[in-house]
Short mmCIF file of C-alpha atoms and ligand atoms in Angstrom, two decimals:
data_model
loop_
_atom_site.label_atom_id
_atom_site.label_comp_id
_atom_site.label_asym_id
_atom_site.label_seq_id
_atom_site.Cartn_x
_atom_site.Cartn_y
_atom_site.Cartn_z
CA UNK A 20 34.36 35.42 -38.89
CA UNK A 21 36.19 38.76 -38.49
CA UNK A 22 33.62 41.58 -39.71
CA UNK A 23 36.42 43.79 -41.31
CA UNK A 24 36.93 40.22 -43.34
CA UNK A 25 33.42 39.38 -44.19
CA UNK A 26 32.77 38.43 -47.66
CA UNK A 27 31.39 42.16 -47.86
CA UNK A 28 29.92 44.21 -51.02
CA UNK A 29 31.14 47.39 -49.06
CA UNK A 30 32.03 48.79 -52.23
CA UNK A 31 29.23 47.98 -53.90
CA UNK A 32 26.96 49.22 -50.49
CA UNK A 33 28.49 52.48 -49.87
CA UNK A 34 29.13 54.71 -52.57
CA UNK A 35 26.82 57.29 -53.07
CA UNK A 36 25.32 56.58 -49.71
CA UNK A 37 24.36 59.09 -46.82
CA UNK A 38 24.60 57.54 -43.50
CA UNK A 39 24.26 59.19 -39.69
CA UNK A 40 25.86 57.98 -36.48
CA UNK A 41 23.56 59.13 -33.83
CA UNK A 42 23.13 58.71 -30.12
CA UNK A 43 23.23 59.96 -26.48
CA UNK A 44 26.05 62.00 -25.49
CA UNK A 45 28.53 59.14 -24.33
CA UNK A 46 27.36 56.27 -26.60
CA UNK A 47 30.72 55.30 -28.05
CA UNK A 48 29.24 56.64 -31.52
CA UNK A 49 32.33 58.69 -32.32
CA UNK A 50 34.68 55.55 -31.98
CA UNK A 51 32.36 53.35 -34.27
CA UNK A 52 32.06 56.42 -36.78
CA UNK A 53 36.19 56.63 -37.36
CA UNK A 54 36.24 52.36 -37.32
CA UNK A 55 33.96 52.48 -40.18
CA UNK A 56 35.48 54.96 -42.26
CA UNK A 57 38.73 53.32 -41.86
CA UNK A 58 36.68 49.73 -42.91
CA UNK A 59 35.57 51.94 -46.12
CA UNK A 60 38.68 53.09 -47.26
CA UNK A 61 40.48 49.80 -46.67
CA UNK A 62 36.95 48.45 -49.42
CA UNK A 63 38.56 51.78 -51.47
CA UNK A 64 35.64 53.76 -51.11
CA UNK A 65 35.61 57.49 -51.23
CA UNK A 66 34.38 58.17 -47.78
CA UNK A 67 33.53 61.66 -45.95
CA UNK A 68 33.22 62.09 -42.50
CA UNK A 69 31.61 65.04 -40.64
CA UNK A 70 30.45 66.27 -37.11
CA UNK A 71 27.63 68.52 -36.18
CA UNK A 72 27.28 70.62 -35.20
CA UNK A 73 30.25 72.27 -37.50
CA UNK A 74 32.07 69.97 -40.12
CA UNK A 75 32.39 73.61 -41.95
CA UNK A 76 34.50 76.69 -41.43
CA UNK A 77 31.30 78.68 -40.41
CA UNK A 78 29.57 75.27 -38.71
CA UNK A 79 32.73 75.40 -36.01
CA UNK A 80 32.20 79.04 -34.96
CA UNK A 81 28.08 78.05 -34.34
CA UNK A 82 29.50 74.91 -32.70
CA UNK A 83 31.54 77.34 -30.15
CA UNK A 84 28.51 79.29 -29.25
CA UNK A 85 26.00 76.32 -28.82
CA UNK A 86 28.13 74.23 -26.84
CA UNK A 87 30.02 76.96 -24.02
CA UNK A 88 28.49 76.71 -20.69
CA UNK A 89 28.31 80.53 -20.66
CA UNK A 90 25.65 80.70 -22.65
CA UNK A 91 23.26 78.92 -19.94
CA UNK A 92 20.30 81.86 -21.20
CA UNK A 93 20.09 80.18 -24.78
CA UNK A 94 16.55 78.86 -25.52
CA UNK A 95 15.49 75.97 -27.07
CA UNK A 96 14.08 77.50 -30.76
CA UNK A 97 17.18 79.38 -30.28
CA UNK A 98 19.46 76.13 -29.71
CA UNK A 99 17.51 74.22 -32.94
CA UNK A 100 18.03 77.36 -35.25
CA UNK A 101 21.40 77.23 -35.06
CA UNK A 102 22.25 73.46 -34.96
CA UNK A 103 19.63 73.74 -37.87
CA UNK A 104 21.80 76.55 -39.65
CA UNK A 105 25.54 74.67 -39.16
CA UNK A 106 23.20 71.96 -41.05
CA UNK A 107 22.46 73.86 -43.68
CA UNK A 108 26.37 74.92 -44.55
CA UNK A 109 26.91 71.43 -44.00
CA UNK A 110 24.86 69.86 -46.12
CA UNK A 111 25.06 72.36 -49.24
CA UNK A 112 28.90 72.97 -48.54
CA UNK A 113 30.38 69.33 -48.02
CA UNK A 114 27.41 66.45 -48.37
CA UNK A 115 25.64 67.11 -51.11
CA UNK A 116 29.12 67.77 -53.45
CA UNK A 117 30.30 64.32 -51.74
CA UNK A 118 27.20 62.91 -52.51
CA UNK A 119 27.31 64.02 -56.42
CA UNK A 120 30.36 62.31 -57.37
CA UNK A 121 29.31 58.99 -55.78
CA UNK A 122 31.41 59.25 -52.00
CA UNK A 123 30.40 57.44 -48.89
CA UNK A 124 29.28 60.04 -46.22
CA UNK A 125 29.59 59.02 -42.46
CA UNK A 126 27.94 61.65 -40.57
CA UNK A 127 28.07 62.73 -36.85
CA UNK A 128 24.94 63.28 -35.68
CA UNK A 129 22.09 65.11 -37.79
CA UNK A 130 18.79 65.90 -37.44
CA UNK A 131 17.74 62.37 -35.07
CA UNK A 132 19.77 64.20 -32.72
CA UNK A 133 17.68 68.24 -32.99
CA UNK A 134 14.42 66.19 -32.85
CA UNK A 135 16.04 63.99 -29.59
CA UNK A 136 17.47 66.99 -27.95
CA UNK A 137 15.74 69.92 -28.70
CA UNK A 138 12.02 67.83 -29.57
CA UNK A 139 12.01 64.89 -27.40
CA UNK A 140 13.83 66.36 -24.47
CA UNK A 141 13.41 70.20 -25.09
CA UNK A 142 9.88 69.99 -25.86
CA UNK A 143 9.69 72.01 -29.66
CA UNK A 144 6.99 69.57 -31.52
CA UNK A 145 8.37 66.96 -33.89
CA UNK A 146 6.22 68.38 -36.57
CA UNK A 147 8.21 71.99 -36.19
CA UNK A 148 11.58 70.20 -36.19
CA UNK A 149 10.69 68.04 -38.71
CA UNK A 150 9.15 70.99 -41.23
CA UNK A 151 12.60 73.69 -40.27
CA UNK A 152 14.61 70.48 -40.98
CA UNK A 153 13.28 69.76 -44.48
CA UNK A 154 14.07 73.86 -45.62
CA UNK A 155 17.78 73.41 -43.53
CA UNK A 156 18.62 70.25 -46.02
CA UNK A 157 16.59 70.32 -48.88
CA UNK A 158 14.67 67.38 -48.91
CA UNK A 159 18.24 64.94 -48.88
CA UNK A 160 17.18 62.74 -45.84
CA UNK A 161 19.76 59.77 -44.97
CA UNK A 162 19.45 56.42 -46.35
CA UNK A 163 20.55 55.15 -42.71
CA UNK A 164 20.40 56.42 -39.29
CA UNK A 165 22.27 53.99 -36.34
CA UNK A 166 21.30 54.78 -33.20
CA UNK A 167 23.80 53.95 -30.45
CA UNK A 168 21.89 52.96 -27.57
CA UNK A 169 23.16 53.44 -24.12
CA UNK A 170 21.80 54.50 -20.66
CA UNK A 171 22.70 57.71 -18.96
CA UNK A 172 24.33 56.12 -16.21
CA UNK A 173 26.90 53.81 -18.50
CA UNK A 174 27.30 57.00 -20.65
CA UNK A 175 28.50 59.47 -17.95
CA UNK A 176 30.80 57.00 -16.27
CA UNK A 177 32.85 57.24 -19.79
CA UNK A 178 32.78 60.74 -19.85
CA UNK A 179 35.89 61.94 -17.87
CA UNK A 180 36.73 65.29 -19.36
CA UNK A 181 35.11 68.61 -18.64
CA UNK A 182 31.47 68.49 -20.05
CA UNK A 183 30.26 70.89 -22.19
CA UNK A 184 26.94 73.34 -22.16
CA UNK A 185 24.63 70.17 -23.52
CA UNK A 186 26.48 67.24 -21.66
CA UNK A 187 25.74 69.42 -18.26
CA UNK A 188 21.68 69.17 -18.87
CA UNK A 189 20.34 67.05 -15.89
CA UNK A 190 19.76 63.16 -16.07
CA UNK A 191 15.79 63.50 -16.98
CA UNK A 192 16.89 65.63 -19.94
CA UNK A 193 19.14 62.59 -20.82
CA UNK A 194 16.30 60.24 -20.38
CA UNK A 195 14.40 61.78 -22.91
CA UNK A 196 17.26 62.29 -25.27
CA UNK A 197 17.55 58.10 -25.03
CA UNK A 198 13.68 58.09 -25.62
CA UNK A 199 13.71 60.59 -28.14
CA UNK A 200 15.67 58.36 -30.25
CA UNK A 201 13.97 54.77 -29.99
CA UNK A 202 11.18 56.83 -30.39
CA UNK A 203 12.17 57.58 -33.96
CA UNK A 204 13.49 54.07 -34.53
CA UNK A 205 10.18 52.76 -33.33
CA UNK A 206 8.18 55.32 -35.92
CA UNK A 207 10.74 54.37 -38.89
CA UNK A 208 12.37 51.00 -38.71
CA UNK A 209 13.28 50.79 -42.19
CA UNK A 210 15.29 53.90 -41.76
CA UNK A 211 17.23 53.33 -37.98
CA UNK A 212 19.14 51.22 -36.86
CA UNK A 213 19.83 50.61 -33.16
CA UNK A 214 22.39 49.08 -31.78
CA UNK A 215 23.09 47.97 -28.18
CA UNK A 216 26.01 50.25 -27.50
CA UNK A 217 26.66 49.51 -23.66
CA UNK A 218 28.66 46.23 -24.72
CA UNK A 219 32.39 46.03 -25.80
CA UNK A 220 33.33 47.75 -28.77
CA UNK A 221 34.29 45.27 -30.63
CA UNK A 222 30.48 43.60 -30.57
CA UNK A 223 29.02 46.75 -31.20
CA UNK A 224 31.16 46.98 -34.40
CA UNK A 225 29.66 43.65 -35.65
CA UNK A 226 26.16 44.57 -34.70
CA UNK A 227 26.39 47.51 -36.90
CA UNK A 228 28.60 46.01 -39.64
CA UNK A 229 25.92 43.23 -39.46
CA UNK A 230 22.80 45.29 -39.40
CA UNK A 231 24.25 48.04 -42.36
CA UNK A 232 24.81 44.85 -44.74
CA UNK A 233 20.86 43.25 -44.00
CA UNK A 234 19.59 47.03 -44.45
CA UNK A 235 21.63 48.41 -47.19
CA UNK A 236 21.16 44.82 -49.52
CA UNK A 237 17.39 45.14 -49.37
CA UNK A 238 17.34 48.70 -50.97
CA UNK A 239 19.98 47.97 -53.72
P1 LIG B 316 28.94 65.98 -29.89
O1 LIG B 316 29.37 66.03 -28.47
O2 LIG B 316 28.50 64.65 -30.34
O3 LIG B 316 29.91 66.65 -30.80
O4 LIG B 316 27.59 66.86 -29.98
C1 LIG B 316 27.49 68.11 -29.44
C2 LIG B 316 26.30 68.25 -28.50
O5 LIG B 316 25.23 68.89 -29.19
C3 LIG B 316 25.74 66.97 -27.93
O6 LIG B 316 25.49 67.16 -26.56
C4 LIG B 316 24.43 66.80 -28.64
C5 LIG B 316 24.02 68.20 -28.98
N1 LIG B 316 23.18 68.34 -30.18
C6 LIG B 316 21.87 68.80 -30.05
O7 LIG B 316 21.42 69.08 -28.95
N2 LIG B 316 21.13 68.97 -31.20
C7 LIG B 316 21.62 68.74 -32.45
O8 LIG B 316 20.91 68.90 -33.45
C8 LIG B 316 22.99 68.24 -32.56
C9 LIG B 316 23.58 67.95 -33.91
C10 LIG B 316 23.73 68.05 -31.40
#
């Protein structure tokens, strides 16, 4: 059976729910993200989508700065403070609004990707990502995070355009980036959700159409 077509309670599943695309640079997340939304508003579900970093007016101008390859001196508790502070607009600006009158929000990265990135790979402790993260969203965690699973090697080989200040970090970095986040999956399974995303698109649609349903139905 088509997965757009299941016999799905997306409207009953989504509203009201907070749920994060996250991955390695390359992992086809971005693609799944906008398929979804469109599957949500087809159901007739109020559905939000942002990036980070930025998804605000003042988000996009941190965006700028973190991710030009000029600034090759930023540090890592530099890097997480301000990924950290586009969150913050973010979240009191556009989620938590969203949230209030009962929308779907689809979110583009969020903090899985600070504590794979700047934790996992950079090196700042979990516990200090973890404890900045709670003041930069006030305690509203996601119900869901899917992780989109992919090697370095598959990832780059999609990447054709210029790549920017993060993409440019060496393959080891990237390793640990793809650890980073099983890592967290493995730590919290009831809260990720990974999915193999070095198949075709169209299979890693159904795995995550699949896996949202068995996850979201047990908590409702
Ligand atoms: P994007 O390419 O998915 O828009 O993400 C921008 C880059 O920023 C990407 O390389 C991942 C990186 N990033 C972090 O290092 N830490 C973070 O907290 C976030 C949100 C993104």
């Amino acid at each position: 059976m088509k997965v757009d077509a299941m016999p799905t309670t997306w409207n009953s599943l989504l509203p009201g729910k907070f749920i994060v695309f996250d991955g390695p640079d390359g992992s086809g997340k971005s693609t799944q993200l906008r398929r979804l939304a469109q599957v949500a508003r087809d159901a007739r579900v109020e559905t939000v989508e942002v990036r980070e970093p930025g998804g605000t007016s003042i988000g996009e101008k941190i965006r700028e700065v973190l991710l030009d390859p000029a600034n090759g001196e930023m540090v890592t508790r530099c890097e997480m403070l301000l990924y950290m502070a586009s969150r913050a607009q973010l979240v009191e600006e556009r989620i938590l609004p969203a949230l209030a009158r009962g929308a779907f929000v689809l979110a583009d990265r969020f903090i899985s990707s600070t504590l794979a990135y700047q934790g996992s790979a950079g090196g700042i402790a979990v516990r200090d990502v973890m404890a900045v993260g709670d003041i930069a969203i006030g305690g509203r965690w996601p119900d869901l995070v899917v992780i989109f699973d992919v090697d370095w090697a598959t990832a780059r080989s999609r990447m054709s355009r210029a790549l920017d200040r993060m993409e440019q970090k060496d393959a080891e970095y990237h390793r640990r980036v793809r650890e980073g986040y099983l890592d967290q999956a493995r730590a919290n399974p009831e809260r990720y959700l990974v999915v193999d995303s070095t198949v075709d698109a169209e299979r890693v649609f159904e795995a995550v159409s699949t896996g949202m349903h068995e996850r979201l139905a047990r908590r409702s």
